[in-house]
XYZ file of C-alpha atoms in Angstrom:
379
model
C 0.000 0.000 0.000
C 2.813 2.330 0.819
C 4.472 1.623 -2.521
C 1.361 2.606 -4.469
C 1.300 6.087 -5.859
C -1.468 8.229 -4.390
C -4.225 8.977 -6.959
C -5.632 12.392 -7.478
C -9.115 13.224 -8.689
C -9.443 14.487 -12.298
C -9.107 18.249 -12.707
C -12.371 20.058 -12.525
C -13.173 22.815 -15.044
C -12.610 26.215 -13.512
C -14.487 29.399 -14.290
C -12.759 31.706 -16.737
C -14.056 34.814 -15.134
C -16.056 36.124 -12.294
C -19.712 35.184 -12.522
C -19.186 32.529 -15.281
C -20.402 28.992 -14.640
C -18.261 26.002 -15.688
C -19.177 24.129 -18.895
C -21.326 21.102 -18.389
C -20.151 17.831 -19.978
C -21.930 16.519 -23.106
C -24.707 14.055 -22.647
C -24.594 10.663 -24.416
C -27.408 11.787 -26.718
C -25.431 14.842 -27.867
C -22.293 12.763 -28.450
C -24.325 10.307 -30.567
C -25.808 13.154 -32.714
C -22.360 14.667 -33.328
C -20.946 11.317 -34.447
C -23.875 10.742 -36.847
C -23.409 14.180 -38.463
C -19.674 13.536 -38.858
C -20.317 10.272 -40.636
C -22.889 11.902 -42.950
C -20.429 14.650 -43.900
C -17.719 12.062 -44.578
C -20.069 10.056 -46.808
C -21.004 13.188 -48.817
C -17.333 14.059 -49.286
C -16.548 10.558 -50.532
C -19.466 10.779 -52.949
C -18.240 14.075 -54.412
C -14.719 12.711 -54.797
C -16.079 9.687 -56.652
C -17.997 11.895 -59.095
C -14.910 14.064 -59.631
C -12.788 10.999 -60.394
C -15.419 9.813 -62.867
C -15.418 12.981 -65.022
C -11.923 14.423 -64.416
C -9.883 11.245 -64.296
C -7.033 10.393 -61.937
C -5.503 13.880 -62.307
C -7.945 15.225 -59.713
C -6.804 12.776 -57.031
C -3.824 14.875 -56.161
C -6.018 17.919 -55.649
C -8.586 16.023 -53.576
C -5.865 14.483 -51.456
C -4.113 17.800 -51.022
C -7.217 19.234 -49.408
C -6.901 16.677 -46.589
C -3.461 17.817 -45.428
C -3.408 19.427 -42.002
C -1.642 22.675 -41.223
C 2.170 22.340 -41.191
C 2.208 19.125 -43.226
C 4.232 19.182 -46.442
C 2.311 18.451 -49.652
C 3.779 16.378 -52.462
C 4.873 17.967 -55.740
C 2.032 16.301 -57.677
C -0.519 18.121 -55.545
C 0.825 21.610 -56.398
C 2.155 21.029 -59.937
C 0.540 23.208 -62.663
C 0.801 20.382 -65.194
C -1.890 18.408 -63.391
C -4.510 21.152 -63.407
C -7.903 19.495 -64.009
C -9.939 20.563 -67.050
C -12.984 22.677 -66.328
C -16.500 21.399 -66.814
C -17.366 24.528 -68.828
C -14.770 23.762 -71.515
C -16.737 22.427 -74.486
C -13.485 21.534 -76.291
C -12.693 18.798 -73.772
C -13.356 15.466 -75.491
C -12.459 12.910 -72.865
C -12.982 9.262 -73.771
C -14.085 8.494 -70.190
C -17.132 10.791 -70.553
C -20.355 9.449 -72.075
C -21.164 10.333 -75.677
C -24.236 12.412 -74.800
C -22.552 14.343 -71.972
C -22.925 18.146 -72.037
C -20.979 20.226 -69.500
C -23.784 22.781 -69.136
C -26.242 20.055 -68.120
C -24.362 19.528 -64.856
C -24.490 23.223 -63.883
C -27.419 23.888 -61.601
C -28.915 27.383 -61.377
C -28.903 29.372 -58.178
C -31.906 29.288 -55.904
C -33.080 32.766 -56.944
C -33.073 31.767 -60.643
C -34.833 28.410 -60.452
C -37.946 29.924 -62.105
C -35.960 31.362 -65.033
C -37.295 30.305 -68.443
C -34.860 30.070 -71.339
C -36.534 30.828 -74.681
C -35.444 29.372 -77.977
C -35.800 32.315 -80.375
C -35.294 30.066 -83.396
C -38.629 28.378 -82.669
C -40.606 31.524 -81.777
C -43.181 33.109 -84.115
C -43.381 36.853 -84.728
C -47.037 37.866 -84.198
C -46.471 41.477 -85.399
C -47.413 42.925 -82.010
C -50.976 41.576 -82.176
C -51.870 43.336 -85.450
C -53.491 41.535 -88.347
C -51.061 40.432 -91.024
C -51.363 39.049 -94.516
C -50.914 35.524 -93.151
C -53.933 35.950 -90.840
C -56.295 37.151 -93.585
C -54.665 36.703 -97.004
C -57.909 37.325 -98.947
C -58.545 40.808 -97.481
C -57.235 43.016 -100.289
C -58.455 46.259 -98.729
C -56.490 45.613 -95.520
C -53.280 44.464 -97.154
C -53.278 46.548 -100.325
C -49.775 47.715 -101.308
C -49.040 51.390 -100.786
C -48.817 53.485 -103.943
C -45.957 55.569 -102.519
C -43.702 52.595 -101.742
C -41.509 50.885 -104.311
C -42.510 47.248 -104.904
C -39.894 44.651 -104.129
C -39.810 43.222 -107.655
C -39.055 46.648 -109.261
C -35.687 48.251 -109.706
C -35.136 51.919 -108.904
C -35.035 52.879 -112.587
C -38.309 51.048 -113.317
C -39.956 52.678 -110.285
C -38.931 56.193 -111.449
C -40.361 55.484 -114.904
C -43.582 54.226 -113.335
C -43.850 57.395 -111.246
C -43.339 59.574 -114.326
C -46.025 57.738 -116.299
C -48.467 58.052 -113.430
C -47.828 61.814 -113.188
C -48.397 62.233 -116.946
C -51.573 60.175 -116.734
C -52.947 62.379 -113.935
C -52.157 65.569 -115.860
C -53.268 64.043 -119.176
C -50.073 65.071 -120.905
C -47.633 63.398 -123.273
C -48.844 59.998 -124.489
C -52.021 60.306 -122.381
C -53.213 63.527 -124.043
C -56.495 63.020 -125.922
C -56.073 62.810 -129.675
C -57.392 65.303 -132.219
C -59.421 64.145 -135.189
C -58.930 65.883 -138.531
C -62.056 64.325 -140.026
C -64.382 65.381 -137.185
C -63.348 68.924 -136.468
C -66.674 69.780 -134.845
C -66.006 67.259 -132.080
C -62.616 68.752 -131.171
C -62.645 70.995 -128.107
C -61.198 74.459 -128.552
C -60.274 77.286 -126.202
C -63.242 79.393 -125.179
C -61.236 82.588 -125.641
C -59.019 82.097 -128.702
C -60.364 78.855 -130.295
C -57.007 77.137 -129.916
C -56.810 73.346 -129.927
C -54.041 73.237 -127.293
C -56.271 73.340 -124.249
C -55.520 72.209 -120.715
C -57.132 68.774 -120.538
C -56.813 68.599 -116.756
C -58.883 71.761 -116.341
C -61.362 70.440 -118.873
C -61.741 67.247 -116.828
C -61.996 68.922 -113.398
C -63.613 72.333 -114.070
C -65.289 71.517 -117.412
C -63.522 74.610 -118.753
C -61.733 74.433 -122.116
C -58.981 77.011 -121.853
C -55.389 77.129 -123.106
C -52.358 78.062 -121.028
C -51.866 81.340 -122.918
C -55.371 82.590 -122.106
C -55.006 81.549 -118.451
C -52.072 83.930 -118.124
C -53.740 86.599 -120.267
C -56.973 86.766 -118.241
C -56.045 86.228 -114.586
C -59.204 88.058 -113.402
C -61.271 85.136 -114.736
C -59.052 82.052 -114.755
C -56.902 82.453 -111.673
C -57.239 79.899 -108.856
C -58.604 80.730 -105.406
C -57.863 78.853 -102.227
C -60.586 77.666 -99.880
C -59.783 80.396 -97.341
C -60.003 83.164 -99.966
C -63.340 81.885 -101.279
C -64.744 81.684 -97.744
C -63.560 85.112 -96.566
C -63.862 87.212 -99.758
C -67.079 85.758 -101.193
C -68.703 84.699 -97.866
C -69.215 81.065 -98.864
C -69.710 78.262 -96.343
C -67.792 74.996 -96.019
C -70.704 72.785 -97.203
C -70.949 74.895 -100.366
C -67.219 74.636 -101.019
C -67.186 70.867 -100.453
C -70.011 70.276 -102.933
C -68.206 69.288 -106.152
C -71.353 69.530 -108.250
C -71.857 73.110 -107.098
C -68.227 74.269 -107.126
C -65.656 71.840 -108.606
C -62.186 72.125 -107.159
C -58.681 70.966 -107.970
C -56.603 69.319 -105.239
C -52.896 69.997 -104.895
C -50.368 69.053 -102.168
C -50.164 71.577 -99.359
C -47.114 73.834 -99.955
C -46.698 74.643 -96.252
C -46.419 71.049 -95.008
C -46.690 67.811 -96.934
C -48.449 65.979 -94.070
C -51.349 68.479 -93.937
C -54.544 68.098 -95.948
C -54.449 68.761 -99.679
C -55.076 72.310 -100.851
C -58.460 72.918 -102.573
C -58.274 75.340 -105.514
C -61.347 76.911 -107.151
C -61.730 78.707 -110.462
C -62.340 82.422 -109.924
C -65.054 83.034 -112.516
C -67.056 79.999 -111.252
C -66.884 81.229 -107.649
C -67.918 84.760 -108.623
C -70.754 83.476 -110.803
C -72.225 81.419 -107.961
C -71.610 83.920 -105.131
C -72.764 87.082 -106.941
C -75.481 85.834 -109.283
C -77.004 82.976 -107.276
C -76.322 83.443 -103.567
C -76.201 87.207 -102.939
C -77.915 88.489 -106.076
C -75.485 91.275 -106.957
C -72.045 92.619 -106.172
C -73.597 95.485 -104.135
C -75.442 93.024 -101.900
C -72.217 91.084 -101.383
C -70.402 94.295 -100.393
C -73.172 95.262 -97.965
C -73.078 91.854 -96.315
C -69.310 92.031 -96.106
C -69.418 95.507 -94.478
C -72.125 94.398 -92.054
C -70.075 91.419 -90.909
C -66.981 93.557 -90.540
C -68.950 96.083 -88.446
C -70.328 93.313 -86.219
C -66.879 91.858 -85.829
C -65.485 95.270 -84.831
C -68.353 95.859 -82.389
C -67.870 92.467 -80.726
C -64.186 93.189 -80.423
C -64.853 96.553 -78.773
C -67.427 95.059 -76.384
C -64.954 92.419 -75.371
C -62.308 95.075 -74.787
C -64.700 97.148 -72.646
C -65.697 94.167 -70.535
C -62.047 93.345 -69.948
C -61.406 96.980 -69.051
C -64.256 96.982 -66.498
C -62.893 93.866 -64.866
C -59.473 95.465 -64.690
C -60.930 98.596 -63.055
C -62.730 96.520 -60.437
C -59.547 94.656 -59.596
C -57.641 97.960 -59.404
C -60.196 99.458 -56.976
C -60.054 96.413 -54.735
C -56.261 96.483 -54.704
C -56.262 100.217 -53.919
C -58.685 99.635 -51.056
C -56.527 96.877 -49.635
C -53.398 98.998 -49.884
C -55.121 101.920 -48.138
C -56.286 99.666 -45.312
C -52.807 98.265 -44.935
C -51.219 101.747 -44.917
C -53.740 103.220 -42.447
C -53.608 100.280 -40.101
C -57.394 100.029 -39.795
C -60.487 99.269 -41.796
C -62.824 101.834 -43.200
C -66.606 101.953 -43.311
C -69.059 102.284 -46.157
C -68.953 105.776 -47.648
C -65.348 106.537 -46.648
C -63.063 107.980 -49.286
C -60.392 105.575 -50.475
C -56.867 106.860 -49.947
C -57.954 109.716 -47.677
C -58.600 110.049 -44.015
C -62.102 110.949 -42.935
C -65.603 110.253 -44.144
C -66.977 111.512 -47.431
C -69.656 114.193 -47.090
C -71.975 114.639 -50.069
C -72.342 118.080 -51.528
C -75.748 118.110 -53.193
C -76.550 120.398 -56.050
C -79.899 121.894 -57.012
C -82.804 119.574 -57.682
C -83.562 118.987 -61.357
C -86.764 117.421 -62.590
C -86.351 114.401 -64.817
C -88.708 113.149 -67.557
C -91.116 111.701 -64.994
C -91.385 114.992 -63.122
C -89.423 113.832 -60.076
C -86.704 116.088 -58.638
C -83.214 114.562 -58.675
C -80.196 115.872 -56.737
C -76.640 114.995 -57.734
C -73.523 115.051 -55.521
C -70.906 117.388 -56.907
C -67.951 115.232 -55.709
C -68.954 111.632 -56.341
C -71.887 112.028 -58.778
C -74.385 110.101 -56.631
C -78.032 110.826 -57.489
C -81.019 110.790 -55.105
C -84.694 111.494 -55.769
C -86.397 114.258 -53.801
C -90.104 113.947 -53.144
C -92.152 116.948 -52.009
C -95.368 116.427 -50.051
C-alpha cells in the first residue's frame, strides 16, 4: 500500500471569469448526434470525390488528397504542380474518352436558388405575331387591308423602273404626253377648242376637273377670270360656307399638295369666274349686296371686339379698386366703413346740387364730388 502512488481526482473545469459557470459535460445523446453528423459529412465528401474521379480522371486525385493535409504538413509535388490542373467542366473543347457520348458540360451546372424559375426561350422556334396586329398571313384574302401602298416601291421593281412608273403616273394624272387626248382631222366639230381664242391646245386637266376648255396662254392673259382661289379666300372674300365649297357639283375644285407642309390636308383650288358666278349671281344676287353683307359682318366683328375690350377693361378697373382699397387699409392700419373715401382720411360728405326734374317729373339731386343721385319727393 505504501508503494502505491497516491491517486488524485481528475481536474475540474474552472471558471474563466467572475460570474461565469463552468461548462457542463456533453450528454450521451449529444455525443451520438455529433458522431452521426460527422459520418454523414464524410459520406457526402466521398461521394463528391467519386464523381470528380469519374469525369476528371485520376488527375484530380492529387487535388482532392491535397485538401486533406493538415496545417504544417508538407504536400507532395504532384498536388501543387501546374501540369496536373484538371480541365474545367465549362470547356466544351474537352473530349475525354471516359465521358459518355451524350454528356454536355452545361447540363451539370445547376442554377442558383433565386433563378430556379428562369425560363430560357429558344428564339429560333418563336413566331413573330407582329405585335398583335393583323397580317397578310392571318387574312390573305382581305385586299383592302393588305393593299400595297402606292408611294412605296414594290420589291420586284428596280429603282429605274420605279422612277419610270412614277413619271407615267404623273403624266396620266395631268393628261399630258402619251395620255393627251387625240385630235381628229375628219371630225373637227367634235374637237374641243379654247373658249377665248379657239385654240386646240387646251388644258385637258382643267377640262376634266372644271369643265372649262382654256389654253395656257389665255389663263395667263386673263387672270381676273381664270386664276385659282384657295378655300380660305373663297370663304372670306365671297362669304361662302364649307358645305358649299365641299359640294363638287356646285363648285368643282382641284386638289394639290399643301405647300406649307406635306403631311397636312391637300389644298383645294377653285376657279375664280365659277366662284364669282355662284356667289354674286345665285347666292347674294349682286355685287352690291355682297359688299353690304361684307361691311355688315366687318362692323359686327369690330363691335364684338370693342365690347370684349370694354368688358375686360371693367374687370381690370374693379380689380384695381379692390387692390387700392386693400393697400389703403394696410397703410392706415385700420379698416374703413361704407362711404369713406379711399386713400384719404375721414368720411366723405356729399355736396348736393340743385334739384332737377327728370322726364317723370321727379326732382333729382346729384352730388358734386362723387356724382351720386337721389330722388327728392315733395309732399
